[in-house]
Amino acid sequence: MQTTVDIPEEQVSRLDKLSQSRRIPRDELVRIAISTYLQAQASALDESFGAWAGSQGDGLDYQKRMRNEW
């Protein structure tokens, strides 16, 4: 799939320098960056999944306790 993305000139310049130093095309560098970002986001979601379980009890009980503080 191809898509059009507006990238600030400064970032394009930095991408060009990085692609030259790594000797890979700019489009490949962008694909790597997107893949890395998506993996990091998935990891963050996986790490936080279930974080609430057991820590505060039932969600409704927690809500009632919070309201009682008012």
PDB file of N, CA and C in Angstrom:
ATOM      1  N   MET A   1       0.843  -1.176   0.000  1.00  0.00           N
ATOM      2  CA  MET A   1       0.000   0.000   0.000  1.00  0.00           C
ATOM      3  C   MET A   1       0.887   1.238   0.000  1.00  0.00           C
ATOM      4  N   GLN A   2       0.460   2.214  -0.715  1.00  0.00           N
ATOM      5  CA  GLN A   2       1.161   3.487  -0.714  1.00  0.00           C
ATOM      6  C   GLN A   2       0.267   4.529  -0.075  1.00  0.00           C
ATOM      7  N   THR A   3       0.903   5.476   0.605  1.00  0.00           N
ATOM      8  CA  THR A   3       0.165   6.553   1.236  1.00  0.00           C
ATOM      9  C   THR A   3       0.996   7.823   1.163  1.00  0.00           C
ATOM     10  N   THR A   4       0.323   8.941   1.265  1.00  0.00           N
ATOM     11  CA  THR A   4       0.996  10.233   1.251  1.00  0.00           C
ATOM     12  C   THR A   4       0.958  10.803   2.655  1.00  0.00           C
ATOM     13  N   VAL A   5       2.126  11.223   3.125  1.00  0.00           N
ATOM     14  CA  VAL A   5       2.246  11.771   4.473  1.00  0.00           C
ATOM     15  C   VAL A   5       3.032  13.068   4.391  1.00  0.00           C
ATOM     16  N   ASP A   6       2.539  14.107   5.060  1.00  0.00           N
ATOM     17  CA  ASP A   6       3.278  15.364   5.138  1.00  0.00           C
ATOM     18  C   ASP A   6       4.278  15.268   6.281  1.00  0.00           C
ATOM     19  N   ILE A   7       5.549  15.441   5.945  1.00  0.00           N
ATOM     20  CA  ILE A   7       6.625  15.373   6.936  1.00  0.00           C
ATOM     21  C   ILE A   7       7.373  16.697   6.878  1.00  0.00           C
ATOM     22  N   PRO A   8       7.605  17.310   8.038  1.00  0.00           N
ATOM     23  CA  PRO A   8       8.342  18.580   8.055  1.00  0.00           C
ATOM     24  C   PRO A   8       9.722  18.432   7.406  1.00  0.00           C
ATOM     25  N   GLU A   9      10.154  19.479   6.734  1.00  0.00           N
ATOM     26  CA  GLU A   9      11.412  19.459   5.987  1.00  0.00           C
ATOM     27  C   GLU A   9      12.594  19.055   6.871  1.00  0.00           C
ATOM     28  N   GLU A  10      12.599  19.516   8.113  1.00  0.00           N
ATOM     29  CA  GLU A  10      13.695  19.167   9.023  1.00  0.00           C
ATOM     30  C   GLU A  10      13.774  17.654   9.229  1.00  0.00           C
ATOM     31  N   GLN A  11      12.617  17.016   9.383  1.00  0.00           N
ATOM     32  CA  GLN A  11      12.607  15.568   9.571  1.00  0.00           C
ATOM     33  C   GLN A  11      13.011  14.838   8.301  1.00  0.00           C
ATOM     34  N   VAL A  12      12.605  15.337   7.166  1.00  0.00           N
ATOM     35  CA  VAL A  12      13.007  14.736   5.892  1.00  0.00           C
ATOM     36  C   VAL A  12      14.525  14.806   5.751  1.00  0.00           C
ATOM     37  N   SER A  13      15.098  15.943   6.104  1.00  0.00           N
ATOM     38  CA  SER A  13      16.549  16.109   6.033  1.00  0.00           C
ATOM     39  C   SER A  13      17.257  15.115   6.957  1.00  0.00           C
ATOM     40  N   ARG A  14      16.726  14.964   8.159  1.00  0.00           N
ATOM     41  CA  ARG A  14      17.315  14.017   9.106  1.00  0.00           C
ATOM     42  C   ARG A  14      17.167  12.579   8.614  1.00  0.00           C
ATOM     43  N   LEU A  15      16.018  12.264   8.023  1.00  0.00           N
ATOM     44  CA  LEU A  15      15.825  10.938   7.446  1.00  0.00           C
ATOM     45  C   LEU A  15      16.819  10.676   6.319  1.00  0.00           C
ATOM     46  N   ASP A  16      17.032  11.685   5.474  1.00  0.00           N
ATOM     47  CA  ASP A  16      17.984  11.537   4.371  1.00  0.00           C
ATOM     48  C   ASP A  16      19.399  11.270   4.888  1.00  0.00           C
ATOM     49  N   LYS A  17      19.807  12.009   5.905  1.00  0.00           N
ATOM     50  CA  LYS A  17      21.147  11.809   6.465  1.00  0.00           C
ATOM     51  C   LYS A  17      21.272  10.413   7.076  1.00  0.00           C
ATOM     52  N   LEU A  18      20.239   9.987   7.785  1.00  0.00           N
ATOM     53  CA  LEU A  18      20.260   8.673   8.406  1.00  0.00           C
ATOM     54  C   LEU A  18      20.250   7.562   7.353  1.00  0.00           C
ATOM     55  N   SER A  19      19.455   7.734   6.318  1.00  0.00           N
ATOM     56  CA  SER A  19      19.398   6.713   5.271  1.00  0.00           C
ATOM     57  C   SER A  19      20.733   6.617   4.523  1.00  0.00           C
ATOM     58  N   GLN A  20      21.401   7.743   4.351  1.00  0.00           N
ATOM     59  CA  GLN A  20      22.720   7.720   3.714  1.00  0.00           C
ATOM     60  C   GLN A  20      23.748   7.029   4.602  1.00  0.00           C
ATOM     61  N   SER A  21      23.711   7.335   5.889  1.00  0.00           N
ATOM     62  CA  SER A  21      24.701   6.743   6.787  1.00  0.00           C
ATOM     63  C   SER A  21      24.475   5.238   6.966  1.00  0.00           C
ATOM     64  N   ARG A  22      23.234   4.805   6.896  1.00  0.00           N
ATOM     65  CA  ARG A  22      22.934   3.370   7.034  1.00  0.00           C
ATOM     66  C   ARG A  22      22.897   2.656   5.693  1.00  0.00           C
ATOM     67  N   ARG A  23      22.957   3.447   4.638  1.00  0.00           N
ATOM     68  CA  ARG A  23      22.941   2.913   3.269  1.00  0.00           C
ATOM     69  C   ARG A  23      21.690   2.082   2.985  1.00  0.00           C
ATOM     70  N   ILE A  24      20.558   2.651   3.413  1.00  0.00           N
ATOM     71  CA  ILE A  24      19.268   2.053   3.072  1.00  0.00           C
ATOM     72  C   ILE A  24      18.367   3.166   2.550  1.00  0.00           C
ATOM     73  N   PRO A  25      17.430   2.843   1.672  1.00  0.00           N
ATOM     74  CA  PRO A  25      16.541   3.876   1.128  1.00  0.00           C
ATOM     75  C   PRO A  25      15.677   4.517   2.221  1.00  0.00           C
ATOM     76  N   ARG A  26      15.327   5.760   1.996  1.00  0.00           N
ATOM     77  CA  ARG A  26      14.509   6.498   2.955  1.00  0.00           C
ATOM     78  C   ARG A  26      13.185   5.797   3.211  1.00  0.00           C
ATOM     79  N   ASP A  27      12.540   5.266   2.177  1.00  0.00           N
ATOM     80  CA  ASP A  27      11.256   4.607   2.380  1.00  0.00           C
ATOM     81  C   ASP A  27      11.389   3.377   3.278  1.00  0.00           C
ATOM     82  N   GLU A  28      12.504   2.659   3.154  1.00  0.00           N
ATOM     83  CA  GLU A  28      12.736   1.512   4.036  1.00  0.00           C
ATOM     84  C   GLU A  28      12.946   1.974   5.473  1.00  0.00           C
ATOM     85  N   LEU A  29      13.650   3.076   5.637  1.00  0.00           N
ATOM     86  CA  LEU A  29      13.869   3.643   6.964  1.00  0.00           C
ATOM     87  C   LEU A  29      12.540   4.041   7.615  1.00  0.00           C
ATOM     88  N   VAL A  30      11.645   4.610   6.833  1.00  0.00           N
ATOM     89  CA  VAL A  30      10.322   4.988   7.352  1.00  0.00           C
ATOM     90  C   VAL A  30       9.532   3.739   7.741  1.00  0.00           C
ATOM     91  N   ARG A  31       9.599   2.676   6.932  1.00  0.00           N
ATOM     92  CA  ARG A  31       8.908   1.425   7.274  1.00  0.00           C
ATOM     93  C   ARG A  31       9.456   0.840   8.577  1.00  0.00           C
ATOM     94  N   ILE A  32      10.770   0.892   8.760  1.00  0.00           N
ATOM     95  CA  ILE A  32      11.389   0.409   9.995  1.00  0.00           C
ATOM     96  C   ILE A  32      10.901   1.231  11.185  1.00  0.00           C
ATOM     97  N   ALA A  33      10.854   2.546  11.012  1.00  0.00           N
ATOM     98  CA  ALA A  33      10.408   3.429  12.096  1.00  0.00           C
ATOM     99  C   ALA A  33       8.957   3.134  12.480  1.00  0.00           C
ATOM    100  N   ILE A  34       8.106   2.938  11.499  1.00  0.00           N
ATOM    101  CA  ILE A  34       6.700   2.639  11.776  1.00  0.00           C
ATOM    102  C   ILE A  34       6.576   1.295  12.480  1.00  0.00           C
ATOM    103  N   SER A  35       7.297   0.302  12.011  1.00  0.00           N
ATOM    104  CA  SER A  35       7.261  -1.018  12.621  1.00  0.00           C
ATOM    105  C   SER A  35       7.732  -0.965  14.071  1.00  0.00           C
ATOM    106  N   THR A  36       8.806  -0.244  14.327  1.00  0.00           N
ATOM    107  CA  THR A  36       9.333  -0.100  15.681  1.00  0.00           C
ATOM    108  C   THR A  36       8.315   0.583  16.584  1.00  0.00           C
ATOM    109  N   TYR A  37       7.682   1.636  16.093  1.00  0.00           N
ATOM    110  CA  TYR A  37       6.662   2.353  16.865  1.00  0.00           C
ATOM    111  C   TYR A  37       5.487   1.440  17.198  1.00  0.00           C
ATOM    112  N   LEU A  38       5.004   0.693  16.213  1.00  0.00           N
ATOM    113  CA  LEU A  38       3.861  -0.181  16.435  1.00  0.00           C
ATOM    114  C   LEU A  38       4.185  -1.296  17.422  1.00  0.00           C
ATOM    115  N   GLN A  39       5.395  -1.829  17.365  1.00  0.00           N
ATOM    116  CA  GLN A  39       5.805  -2.854  18.323  1.00  0.00           C
ATOM    117  C   GLN A  39       5.850  -2.284  19.736  1.00  0.00           C
ATOM    118  N   ALA A  40       6.353  -1.075  19.874  1.00  0.00           N
ATOM    119  CA  ALA A  40       6.420  -0.433  21.190  1.00  0.00           C
ATOM    120  C   ALA A  40       5.024  -0.188  21.744  1.00  0.00           C
ATOM    121  N   GLN A  41       4.099   0.224  20.891  1.00  0.00           N
ATOM    122  CA  GLN A  41       2.729   0.456  21.334  1.00  0.00           C
ATOM    123  C   GLN A  41       2.070  -0.842  21.761  1.00  0.00           C
ATOM    124  N   ALA A  42       2.297  -1.912  21.001  1.00  0.00           N
ATOM    125  CA  ALA A  42       1.718  -3.208  21.351  1.00  0.00           C
ATOM    126  C   ALA A  42       2.298  -3.702  22.669  1.00  0.00           C
ATOM    127  N   SER A  43       3.587  -3.485  22.884  1.00  0.00           N
ATOM    128  CA  SER A  43       4.219  -3.904  24.132  1.00  0.00           C
ATOM    129  C   SER A  43       3.627  -3.146  25.310  1.00  0.00           C
ATOM    130  N   ALA A  44       3.413  -1.861  25.153  1.00  0.00           N
ATOM    131  CA  ALA A  44       2.843  -1.049  26.232  1.00  0.00           C
ATOM    132  C   ALA A  44       1.437  -1.532  26.567  1.00  0.00           C
ATOM    133  N   LEU A  45       0.669  -1.869  25.553  1.00  0.00           N
ATOM    134  CA  LEU A  45      -0.690  -2.373  25.780  1.00  0.00           C
ATOM    135  C   LEU A  45      -0.639  -3.725  26.480  1.00  0.00           C
ATOM    136  N   ASP A  46       0.244  -4.614  26.023  1.00  0.00           N
ATOM    137  CA  ASP A  46       0.366  -5.932  26.644  1.00  0.00           C
ATOM    138  C   ASP A  46       0.786  -5.822  28.106  1.00  0.00           C
ATOM    139  N   GLU A  47       1.695  -4.913  28.405  1.00  0.00           N
ATOM    140  CA  GLU A  47       2.183  -4.752  29.769  1.00  0.00           C
ATOM    141  C   GLU A  47       1.098  -4.204  30.696  1.00  0.00           C
ATOM    142  N   SER A  48       0.226  -3.367  30.158  1.00  0.00           N
ATOM    143  CA  SER A  48      -0.801  -2.758  31.008  1.00  0.00           C
ATOM    144  C   SER A  48      -2.070  -3.592  31.084  1.00  0.00           C
ATOM    145  N   PHE A  49      -2.232  -4.560  30.201  1.00  0.00           N
ATOM    146  CA  PHE A  49      -3.442  -5.373  30.197  1.00  0.00           C
ATOM    147  C   PHE A  49      -3.556  -6.129  31.520  1.00  0.00           C
ATOM    148  N   GLY A  50      -4.692  -5.988  32.176  1.00  0.00           N
ATOM    149  CA  GLY A  50      -4.935  -6.674  33.426  1.00  0.00           C
ATOM    150  C   GLY A  50      -4.321  -6.008  34.638  1.00  0.00           C
ATOM    151  N   ALA A  51      -3.773  -4.817  34.486  1.00  0.00           N
ATOM    152  CA  ALA A  51      -3.115  -4.139  35.597  1.00  0.00           C
ATOM    153  C   ALA A  51      -4.089  -3.851  36.741  1.00  0.00           C
ATOM    154  N   TRP A  52      -5.340  -3.662  36.420  1.00  0.00           N
ATOM    155  CA  TRP A  52      -6.343  -3.340  37.430  1.00  0.00           C
ATOM    156  C   TRP A  52      -6.736  -4.584  38.228  1.00  0.00           C
ATOM    157  N   ALA A  53      -6.668  -5.747  37.603  1.00  0.00           N
ATOM    158  CA  ALA A  53      -7.174  -6.980  38.206  1.00  0.00           C
ATOM    159  C   ALA A  53      -6.548  -7.233  39.573  1.00  0.00           C
ATOM    160  N   GLY A  54      -7.396  -7.371  40.562  1.00  0.00           N
ATOM    161  CA  GLY A  54      -6.942  -7.705  41.894  1.00  0.00           C
ATOM    162  C   GLY A  54      -6.390  -6.555  42.709  1.00  0.00           C
ATOM    163  N   SER A  55      -6.055  -5.453  42.067  1.00  0.00           N
ATOM    164  CA  SER A  55      -5.421  -4.368  42.798  1.00  0.00           C
ATOM    165  C   SER A  55      -6.422  -3.499  43.551  1.00  0.00           C
ATOM    166  N   GLN A  56      -7.617  -3.351  43.032  1.00  0.00           N
ATOM    167  CA  GLN A  56      -8.608  -2.487  43.659  1.00  0.00           C
ATOM    168  C   GLN A  56      -9.913  -3.220  43.942  1.00  0.00           C
ATOM    169  N   GLY A  57      -9.942  -4.501  43.699  1.00  0.00           N
ATOM    170  CA  GLY A  57     -11.189  -5.242  43.888  1.00  0.00           C
ATOM    171  C   GLY A  57     -12.110  -5.024  42.702  1.00  0.00           C
ATOM    172  N   ASP A  58     -13.353  -5.277  42.911  1.00  0.00           N
ATOM    173  CA  ASP A  58     -14.361  -5.108  41.880  1.00  0.00           C
ATOM    174  C   ASP A  58     -14.485  -3.634  41.497  1.00  0.00           C
ATOM    175  N   GLY A  59     -14.677  -3.361  40.230  1.00  0.00           N
ATOM    176  CA  GLY A  59     -14.782  -1.979  39.754  1.00  0.00           C
ATOM    177  C   GLY A  59     -15.919  -1.204  40.400  1.00  0.00           C
ATOM    178  N   LEU A  60     -17.040  -1.872  40.606  1.00  0.00           N
ATOM    179  CA  LEU A  60     -18.190  -1.214  41.239  1.00  0.00           C
ATOM    180  C   LEU A  60     -17.899  -0.898  42.706  1.00  0.00           C
ATOM    181  N   ASP A  61     -17.242  -1.829  43.402  1.00  0.00           N
ATOM    182  CA  ASP A  61     -16.860  -1.563  44.797  1.00  0.00           C
ATOM    183  C   ASP A  61     -15.918  -0.370  44.891  1.00  0.00           C
ATOM    184  N   TYR A  62     -14.980  -0.316  43.984  1.00  0.00           N
ATOM    185  CA  TYR A  62     -14.038   0.804  43.963  1.00  0.00           C
ATOM    186  C   TYR A  62     -14.786   2.125  43.752  1.00  0.00           C
ATOM    187  N   GLN A  63     -15.713   2.112  42.818  1.00  0.00           N
ATOM    188  CA  GLN A  63     -16.498   3.312  42.532  1.00  0.00           C
ATOM    189  C   GLN A  63     -17.275   3.760  43.768  1.00  0.00           C
ATOM    190  N   LYS A  64     -17.876   2.817  44.467  1.00  0.00           N
ATOM    191  CA  LYS A  64     -18.623   3.154  45.683  1.00  0.00           C
ATOM    192  C   LYS A  64     -17.712   3.734  46.757  1.00  0.00           C
ATOM    193  N   ARG A  65     -16.518   3.138  46.928  1.00  0.00           N
ATOM    194  CA  ARG A  65     -15.568   3.663  47.916  1.00  0.00           C
ATOM    195  C   ARG A  65     -15.153   5.087  47.579  1.00  0.00           C
ATOM    196  N   MET A  66     -14.911   5.349  46.325  1.00  0.00           N
ATOM    197  CA  MET A  66     -14.507   6.692  45.899  1.00  0.00           C
ATOM    198  C   MET A  66     -15.623   7.693  46.150  1.00  0.00           C
ATOM    199  N   ARG A  67     -16.849   7.311  45.874  1.00  0.00           N
ATOM    200  CA  ARG A  67     -17.979   8.205  46.087  1.00  0.00           C
ATOM    201  C   ARG A  67     -18.220   8.469  47.566  1.00  0.00           C
ATOM    202  N   ASN A  68     -17.956   7.482  48.405  1.00  0.00           N
ATOM    203  CA  ASN A  68     -18.126   7.647  49.838  1.00  0.00           C
ATOM    204  C   ASN A  68     -17.134   8.667  50.409  1.00  0.00           C
ATOM    205  N   GLU A  69     -16.017   8.881  49.721  1.00  0.00           N
ATOM    206  CA  GLU A  69     -15.036   9.870  50.178  1.00  0.00           C
ATOM    207  C   GLU A  69     -15.545  11.302  49.984  1.00  0.00           C
ATOM    208  N   TRP A  70     -16.546  11.481  49.145  1.00  0.00           N
ATOM    209  CA  TRP A  70     -17.074  12.811  48.896  1.00  0.00           C
ATOM    210  C   TRP A  70     -17.945  13.196  50.034  1.00  0.00           C
TER     211      TRP A  70
END
